[in-house]
Amino acid sequence: MYLATTDAAATATKVTRGRVGGTVLALGAVSLVTDISSEMVTAVLPLYFVLQLGLSPLQFGFLDGLYNGVTALVRLLGGHAADRGGRHKLVAGAGYALSALSRLGLLLAGGGTAGIGASLAADRIGKGVRTAPRDALISLSAPPDALGRAFGVHRAMDTTGALLGPLAAFALLWATADAYDAVFVVSFCVGVVGVLLLVAFVPGRDAGAPGRDAGAAVRPRAPAARQPRVRLLAPFRAPAFRRIFAAAALLGAATIGDAFLYLLLQRRLEFAVSWFPLLPLGAAAVYLLLAVPAGRLGDRIGRRVPFLSGHAALLGGYVLLAVTDSGPVLLVGVLLSLGVFYAATDGVLMALAGPVLPAARRASGMALLQTGQALCRLLAAAGFGAAWTVWGARPALIVAIAALAVALAAAAALLPGRNRKDR
């Protein structure tokens, strides 16, 4: 069983308990700025594809799943490349830079569907490349018993950007009379700022010691023996990781995706489509408020409990969409459940998996976990879109409720309990 605990980590725990290290804060700042850039563009995509281009729910589900699938597959390459020689910062930086450049692609596409699709694919590739190395840097920069808090702080800063991005796009479109080119230009400039923050404030190869602060002095490195080649599937040797992977994959296969929830809300409540881009802000606000408390709770009682509870909250949101007709209750309840879901699962899952992976395979293991979950969500998005097209929205939602309930029960049996493996 892999345990990322050493004497150095124990010493770091004494030093960093009660605060978050500079590396985590620097990566949080990079994610905050990058999310402002990306969310300025992506907030209106469901509306654009379904209402303006006239795609069916099946077509939209396929496109949404395809883009998520592209992200998932390149995560494996990003994680593997980062572990080869400890190039976490370099690989993450390449991903951030590619996402920033994709905004120029949107500007040059001129409204062409093919150009927009290629630019969005480039953005998702950049996101996929950077995610696992970034999460590995966070995991390697915090002591094992504070991983939940470290990921919670990072996700809270990341979500702040997700809140500000749609607001910035909304303000720009209002000020420029719907000039989408202005949104793309500003988004590109903000993305470049994120890359510069990474280069300037996130330490590179020496950031791998647990608890290492971004401002700490860098000691000369002694000559090291040649590192063994990192094998892509090596993390599956750990039984605890296999159980975590299986649970995350099952739950991912029963998660229909945010965009469908927002489209269902818009159709049920029949509000003006101009308000559609603001729907993610409600869920993001809840996520922002609860990400750090959920991470700290996981550090104290075990990360299994908040992870499962987050999916139970999502199940409650599905049920509300199926049975409730009250507009205010439906709107508040669904956005609240979605925010709780992300706060209790996103960073918590990485904190749950981190200690069962050795440092040399941390990025690869996290990439495998994220990829498996994302590919299962691809299948869920395509399946729900097909069910909606063939049967209608309500029968498809009932099937999704049953699937998530079964997956939640299976995940509860699979995940390791509160012991040294999930701390």
Coordinates of C-alpha atoms in Angstrom, one line a residue:
M1 CA 0.0 0.0 0.0
Y2 CA 1.4 3.4 -1.0
L3 CA 1.5 5.9 1.8
A4 CA 2.9 9.4 1.1
T5 CA 4.1 9.9 4.6
T6 CA 7.8 10.5 5.5
D7 CA 9.8 12.1 8.3
A8 CA 10.0 15.2 6.1
A9 CA 6.2 15.3 5.7
A10 CA 5.7 14.9 9.5
T11 CA 8.0 17.9 10.1
A12 CA 6.2 19.9 7.4
T13 CA 2.9 19.1 9.2
K14 CA 4.1 20.8 12.4
V15 CA 5.2 23.8 10.4
T16 CA 2.3 24.3 8.1
R17 CA -0.7 23.2 10.3
G18 CA -3.3 25.9 10.3
R19 CA -2.1 27.7 7.2
V20 CA -1.8 27.0 3.5
G21 CA 1.6 27.1 1.8
G22 CA 2.6 29.6 -0.8
T23 CA 2.6 27.1 -3.6
V24 CA -1.1 26.3 -3.1
L25 CA -1.9 30.0 -2.9
A26 CA 0.1 30.8 -6.1
L27 CA -1.6 27.9 -8.0
G28 CA -5.0 29.2 -6.7
A29 CA -4.2 32.6 -8.1
V30 CA -3.3 31.1 -11.4
S31 CA -6.5 29.1 -11.5
L32 CA -8.6 32.1 -10.5
V33 CA -7.3 34.3 -13.3
T34 CA -7.5 31.4 -15.9
D35 CA -11.1 30.6 -14.9
I36 CA -12.1 34.3 -15.4
S37 CA -10.7 33.9 -18.9
S38 CA -12.3 30.6 -19.7
E39 CA -15.7 31.2 -18.1
M40 CA -16.1 34.4 -20.0
V41 CA -16.4 32.2 -23.1
T42 CA -18.0 29.0 -21.9
A43 CA -20.9 30.5 -19.9
V44 CA -23.0 30.9 -23.0
L45 CA -22.1 27.7 -24.9
P46 CA -25.2 25.6 -24.0
L47 CA -27.4 28.5 -25.0
Y48 CA -25.5 29.1 -28.2
F49 CA -25.5 25.5 -29.3
V50 CA -29.1 24.6 -28.5
L51 CA -31.0 27.8 -28.9
Q52 CA -29.1 29.6 -31.6
L53 CA -27.6 26.8 -33.7
G54 CA -30.7 24.7 -33.1
L55 CA -28.9 21.5 -32.1
S56 CA -31.1 18.7 -30.6
P57 CA -30.4 17.5 -27.0
L58 CA -28.8 14.4 -28.5
Q59 CA -26.4 16.5 -30.7
F60 CA -25.6 18.8 -27.8
G61 CA -25.0 15.8 -25.5
F62 CA -22.6 14.3 -28.1
L63 CA -20.6 17.6 -28.4
D64 CA -20.5 18.2 -24.7
G65 CA -19.3 14.6 -24.1
L66 CA -16.8 14.9 -27.0
Y67 CA -15.1 17.9 -25.6
N68 CA -15.0 16.4 -22.1
G69 CA -13.6 13.2 -23.7
V70 CA -10.8 15.2 -25.3
T71 CA -9.9 16.7 -22.0
A72 CA -9.9 13.3 -20.3
L73 CA -7.6 11.6 -22.8
V74 CA -4.9 14.3 -22.8
R75 CA -5.0 14.2 -19.0
L76 CA -3.2 10.9 -19.2
L77 CA -0.5 12.4 -21.4
G78 CA -0.1 15.4 -19.2
G79 CA 0.1 13.4 -16.0
H80 CA 2.6 10.9 -17.5
A81 CA 4.8 13.7 -19.0
A82 CA 4.8 15.6 -15.6
D83 CA 6.0 12.5 -13.7
R84 CA 8.8 11.9 -16.1
G85 CA 11.5 13.9 -14.5
G86 CA 9.2 15.9 -12.2
R87 CA 8.2 18.5 -14.9
H88 CA 4.9 19.4 -13.2
K89 CA 5.3 23.1 -13.6
L90 CA 6.5 22.9 -17.2
V91 CA 3.6 20.7 -18.3
A92 CA 1.0 22.7 -16.4
G93 CA 2.3 25.9 -17.9
A94 CA 2.0 24.5 -21.5
G95 CA -1.6 23.6 -20.8
Y96 CA -2.4 27.1 -19.4
A97 CA -0.7 28.7 -22.5
L98 CA -2.6 26.6 -25.0
S99 CA -5.9 27.5 -23.3
A100 CA -5.0 31.2 -23.5
L101 CA -4.1 30.9 -27.2
S102 CA -7.4 29.2 -28.0
R103 CA -9.2 32.6 -27.3
L104 CA -7.4 34.0 -30.3
G105 CA -8.8 31.0 -32.3
L106 CA -12.3 32.1 -31.3
L107 CA -11.5 35.6 -32.5
L108 CA -10.2 34.4 -35.9
A109 CA -13.0 31.8 -36.4
G110 CA -15.4 34.6 -37.5
G111 CA -18.5 32.7 -36.3
G112 CA -17.6 29.6 -38.3
T113 CA -18.8 26.4 -36.5
A114 CA -15.6 24.5 -37.5
G115 CA -13.3 27.2 -36.2
I116 CA -15.2 27.6 -33.0
G117 CA -15.2 23.8 -32.5
A118 CA -11.4 23.7 -33.0
S119 CA -10.8 26.5 -30.6
L120 CA -12.9 24.9 -27.9
A121 CA -11.1 21.6 -28.5
A122 CA -7.7 23.4 -28.0
D123 CA -9.0 25.0 -24.8
R124 CA -10.1 21.6 -23.5
I125 CA -6.8 20.0 -24.5
G126 CA -5.0 22.7 -22.5
K127 CA -7.2 22.1 -19.5
G128 CA -6.6 18.4 -19.7
V129 CA -2.8 18.8 -20.0
R130 CA -2.6 21.1 -17.0
T131 CA -5.1 19.5 -14.5
A132 CA -3.1 16.5 -13.2
P133 CA 0.3 18.2 -12.9
R134 CA -1.4 21.1 -11.1
D135 CA -3.2 18.9 -8.6
A136 CA 0.0 16.9 -8.1
L137 CA 1.8 20.1 -7.2
I138 CA -0.8 20.9 -4.7
S139 CA -0.7 17.4 -3.2
L140 CA 3.1 17.4 -3.0
S141 CA 3.2 20.8 -1.4
A142 CA 0.9 20.0 1.6
P143 CA 1.2 17.5 4.5
P144 CA -1.1 14.5 4.1
D145 CA -3.4 15.4 6.9
A146 CA -4.1 18.8 5.5
L147 CA -4.7 17.9 1.8
G148 CA -8.4 18.5 2.1
R149 CA -7.9 22.0 3.3
A150 CA -5.3 22.7 0.6
F151 CA -7.5 21.5 -2.2
G152 CA -10.4 23.3 -0.7
V153 CA -8.6 26.6 -0.7
H154 CA -7.4 26.1 -4.3
R155 CA -10.9 25.1 -5.4
A156 CA -12.4 28.1 -3.6
M157 CA -10.0 30.5 -5.5
D158 CA -10.7 28.6 -8.7
T159 CA -14.4 29.1 -8.2
T160 CA -14.0 32.8 -7.5
G161 CA -12.7 33.0 -11.1
A162 CA -15.7 31.0 -12.3
L163 CA -18.0 33.5 -10.6
L164 CA -16.2 36.5 -12.0
G165 CA -15.9 35.2 -15.6
P166 CA -19.6 35.2 -16.6
L167 CA -20.1 38.5 -14.8
A168 CA -17.2 40.0 -16.9
A169 CA -18.7 38.6 -20.1
F170 CA -22.2 39.9 -19.2
A171 CA -20.7 43.4 -18.5
L172 CA -18.7 43.4 -21.7
L173 CA -21.6 42.4 -23.9
W174 CA -23.8 45.0 -22.2
A175 CA -21.2 47.8 -22.7
T176 CA -20.2 46.9 -26.3
A177 CA -23.7 46.1 -27.6
D178 CA -23.1 42.3 -27.9
A179 CA -19.6 42.6 -29.4
Y180 CA -18.4 39.0 -28.9
D181 CA -15.0 39.9 -30.3
A182 CA -14.4 42.1 -27.3
V183 CA -15.1 39.2 -25.0
F184 CA -12.6 37.0 -26.9
V185 CA -9.9 39.7 -26.8
V186 CA -10.3 40.4 -23.1
S187 CA -10.4 36.7 -22.4
F188 CA -7.1 36.1 -24.2
C189 CA -5.4 38.9 -22.3
V190 CA -6.6 37.6 -18.9
G191 CA -5.4 34.1 -19.9
V192 CA -1.9 35.5 -20.6
V193 CA -1.8 37.0 -17.1
G194 CA -2.5 33.6 -15.7
V195 CA 0.4 32.1 -17.5
L196 CA 2.7 34.9 -16.3
L197 CA 1.6 34.3 -12.7
L198 CA 2.5 30.6 -13.0
V199 CA 5.9 31.4 -14.3
A200 CA 6.7 34.0 -11.7
F201 CA 5.3 32.6 -8.5
V202 CA 5.0 28.8 -8.7
P203 CA 8.2 26.9 -7.9
G204 CA 9.3 24.2 -10.4
R205 CA 11.0 20.9 -9.8
D206 CA 11.8 21.6 -6.1
A207 CA 8.1 22.1 -5.3
G208 CA 7.6 18.4 -4.7
A209 CA 8.5 18.3 -1.0
P210 CA 5.3 18.1 1.1
G211 CA 4.7 21.4 2.9
R212 CA 7.3 23.2 0.8
D213 CA 6.3 26.9 0.6
A214 CA 6.7 28.9 -2.6
G215 CA 8.9 31.4 -0.8
A216 CA 11.2 28.9 0.8
A217 CA 14.9 28.9 -0.1
V218 CA 16.0 26.4 -2.7
R219 CA 18.8 24.2 -1.6
P220 CA 21.3 22.8 -4.1
R221 CA 20.3 19.4 -5.3
A222 CA 22.6 16.5 -4.9
P223 CA 23.3 14.3 -7.9
A224 CA 20.5 11.8 -8.1
A225 CA 20.4 8.3 -9.4
R226 CA 18.6 7.8 -12.7
Q227 CA 14.9 7.7 -12.1
P228 CA 13.0 4.5 -13.2
R229 CA 10.6 5.0 -16.1
V230 CA 7.1 5.9 -15.0
R231 CA 4.6 3.3 -16.1
L232 CA 1.2 4.8 -17.0
L233 CA -0.9 2.1 -15.3
A234 CA 1.4 1.5 -12.3
P235 CA -1.0 3.3 -9.8
F236 CA -3.5 0.5 -10.2
R237 CA -1.2 -1.7 -8.2
A238 CA -2.5 -0.1 -5.1
P239 CA -5.8 -1.8 -4.0
A240 CA -7.1 1.4 -2.4
F241 CA -6.6 3.3 -5.6
R242 CA -8.4 0.7 -7.6
R243 CA -11.4 1.0 -5.2
I244 CA -11.4 4.8 -5.4
F245 CA -11.1 4.7 -9.2
A246 CA -14.0 2.3 -9.5
A247 CA -16.2 4.4 -7.2
A248 CA -15.5 7.6 -9.1
A249 CA -16.1 5.9 -12.5
L250 CA -19.4 4.5 -11.4
L251 CA -20.6 7.9 -10.0
G252 CA -19.3 9.7 -13.1
A253 CA -21.4 7.3 -15.3
A254 CA -24.5 8.5 -13.5
T255 CA -23.8 12.2 -13.6
I256 CA -25.7 13.9 -16.5
G257 CA -23.7 17.2 -16.5
D258 CA -24.4 20.8 -15.5
A259 CA -25.4 22.0 -18.9
F260 CA -28.4 19.7 -19.0
L261 CA -29.5 20.8 -15.6
Y262 CA -29.4 24.4 -16.6
L263 CA -31.3 23.7 -19.8
L264 CA -33.9 21.8 -17.9
L265 CA -34.2 24.7 -15.5
Q266 CA -34.6 27.2 -18.3
R267 CA -37.4 25.1 -19.9
R268 CA -39.2 24.4 -16.7
L269 CA -39.1 28.0 -15.4
E270 CA -39.4 29.6 -18.9
F271 CA -37.3 32.7 -18.0
A272 CA -35.7 35.0 -20.6
V273 CA -32.7 33.4 -22.3
S274 CA -30.7 36.5 -21.6
W275 CA -30.5 35.4 -18.0
F276 CA -29.2 31.9 -18.9
P277 CA -25.5 32.7 -18.6
L278 CA -26.0 33.7 -15.0
L279 CA -27.3 30.3 -13.8
P280 CA -23.8 28.9 -13.1
L281 CA -23.1 31.8 -10.7
G282 CA -25.6 30.5 -8.2
A283 CA -23.9 27.0 -8.0
A284 CA -20.5 28.6 -8.1
A285 CA -21.3 30.9 -5.1
V286 CA -22.3 27.8 -3.0
Y287 CA -19.2 26.0 -4.1
L288 CA -17.1 29.0 -3.1
L289 CA -18.6 29.1 0.4
L290 CA -18.4 25.4 1.1
A291 CA -15.1 24.2 -0.6
V292 CA -12.8 25.0 2.3
P293 CA -15.2 23.7 5.0
A294 CA -15.8 20.5 3.1
G295 CA -12.1 20.0 2.7
R296 CA -11.4 20.6 6.4
L297 CA -14.3 18.2 7.3
G298 CA -12.8 15.5 5.2
D299 CA -9.4 16.0 6.9
R300 CA -11.1 15.4 10.3
I301 CA -13.6 12.6 9.7
G302 CA -12.3 11.0 6.5
R303 CA -12.8 12.1 3.0
R304 CA -15.2 9.3 2.1
V305 CA -18.1 10.9 3.9
P306 CA -18.2 14.3 2.2
F307 CA -17.5 12.7 -1.2
L308 CA -20.6 10.5 -0.9
S309 CA -22.6 13.2 0.7
G310 CA -21.9 15.5 -2.3
H311 CA -23.3 12.9 -4.7
A312 CA -26.4 12.5 -2.4
A313 CA -26.9 16.3 -2.7
L314 CA -26.8 16.0 -6.5
L315 CA -29.3 13.2 -6.4
G316 CA -31.6 15.6 -4.4
G317 CA -31.3 18.1 -7.2
Y318 CA -32.3 15.5 -9.8
V319 CA -35.3 14.6 -7.7
L320 CA -36.3 18.3 -7.4
L321 CA -36.3 18.7 -11.2
A322 CA -38.5 15.6 -11.5
V323 CA -41.1 16.3 -8.9
T324 CA -41.2 20.1 -8.0
D325 CA -43.3 22.7 -9.8
S326 CA -42.6 25.6 -7.5
G327 CA -40.3 28.0 -9.4
P328 CA -38.3 29.5 -6.5
V329 CA -37.9 26.2 -4.7
L330 CA -36.7 24.5 -8.0
L331 CA -34.2 27.3 -8.9
V332 CA -32.7 27.6 -5.4
G333 CA -32.8 23.9 -4.7
V334 CA -31.1 22.8 -7.9
L335 CA -28.4 25.4 -7.8
L336 CA -27.8 24.7 -4.1
S337 CA -27.5 21.0 -4.7
L338 CA -25.1 21.5 -7.6
G339 CA -22.9 23.8 -5.5
V340 CA -22.8 21.4 -2.6
F341 CA -22.0 18.5 -5.0
Y342 CA -18.9 20.2 -6.4
A343 CA -17.7 21.6 -3.0
A344 CA -17.9 18.1 -1.4
T345 CA -16.4 16.1 -4.3
D346 CA -14.0 17.9 -6.6
G347 CA -11.0 18.7 -4.3
V348 CA -12.0 16.0 -1.8
L349 CA -11.6 13.2 -4.4
M350 CA -8.0 14.4 -5.1
A351 CA -7.3 14.6 -1.4
L352 CA -8.7 11.0 -1.0
A353 CA -6.5 9.6 -3.8
G354 CA -3.3 11.6 -3.0
P355 CA -2.0 9.6 0.0
V356 CA -2.4 6.2 -1.7
L357 CA -0.1 7.3 -4.6
P358 CA 3.7 7.6 -4.4
A359 CA 5.2 11.0 -5.2
A360 CA 6.8 9.7 -8.4
R361 CA 3.4 8.6 -9.7
R362 CA 1.2 11.3 -8.2
A363 CA 0.4 13.1 -11.4
S364 CA -0.1 9.9 -13.4
G365 CA -2.4 8.5 -10.8
M366 CA -4.5 11.6 -10.6
A367 CA -4.7 11.8 -14.3
L368 CA -6.0 8.2 -14.5
L369 CA -8.6 9.0 -11.9
Q370 CA -9.7 12.2 -13.6
T371 CA -9.7 10.5 -17.0
G372 CA -11.8 7.5 -15.9
Q373 CA -14.3 9.8 -14.3
A374 CA -14.5 12.2 -17.3
L375 CA -14.9 9.3 -19.8
C376 CA -17.8 7.9 -17.8
R377 CA -19.4 11.4 -17.7
L378 CA -19.0 11.5 -21.5
L379 CA -21.1 8.3 -21.7
A380 CA -23.6 9.8 -19.3
A381 CA -24.0 13.0 -21.3
A382 CA -24.5 11.1 -24.6
G383 CA -26.9 8.7 -22.9
F384 CA -29.0 11.3 -21.2
G385 CA -29.1 13.3 -24.5
A386 CA -30.3 10.3 -26.4
A387 CA -32.9 9.4 -23.7
W388 CA -34.2 13.0 -23.7
T389 CA -34.5 13.0 -27.5
V390 CA -36.3 9.6 -27.6
W391 CA -38.4 9.6 -24.4
G392 CA -38.6 13.2 -23.4
A393 CA -37.0 15.1 -20.5
R394 CA -38.9 13.7 -17.5
P395 CA -38.5 10.0 -18.3
A396 CA -34.8 10.6 -19.0
L397 CA -34.5 12.3 -15.7
I398 CA -36.2 9.4 -13.8
V399 CA -33.7 7.0 -15.4
A400 CA -30.8 9.3 -14.3
I401 CA -32.2 9.4 -10.7
A402 CA -32.3 5.6 -10.6
A403 CA -28.8 5.3 -12.0
L404 CA -27.3 7.7 -9.6
A405 CA -29.0 6.0 -6.6
V406 CA -27.5 2.6 -7.6
A407 CA -24.1 4.1 -8.3
L408 CA -24.1 5.9 -4.9
A409 CA -24.8 2.6 -3.1
A410 CA -22.1 0.8 -5.0
A411 CA -19.6 3.6 -4.3
A412 CA -20.3 3.5 -0.6
A413 CA -19.4 -0.2 -0.6
L414 CA -16.2 0.3 -2.6
L415 CA -14.6 3.3 -0.9
P416 CA -12.1 2.6 1.9
G417 CA -13.3 3.6 5.4
R418 CA -11.7 6.2 7.7
N419 CA -8.2 4.9 8.2
R420 CA -4.6 5.7 7.2
K421 CA -5.3 5.1 3.6
D422 CA -7.8 8.0 3.2
R423 CA -6.1 10.6 5.3

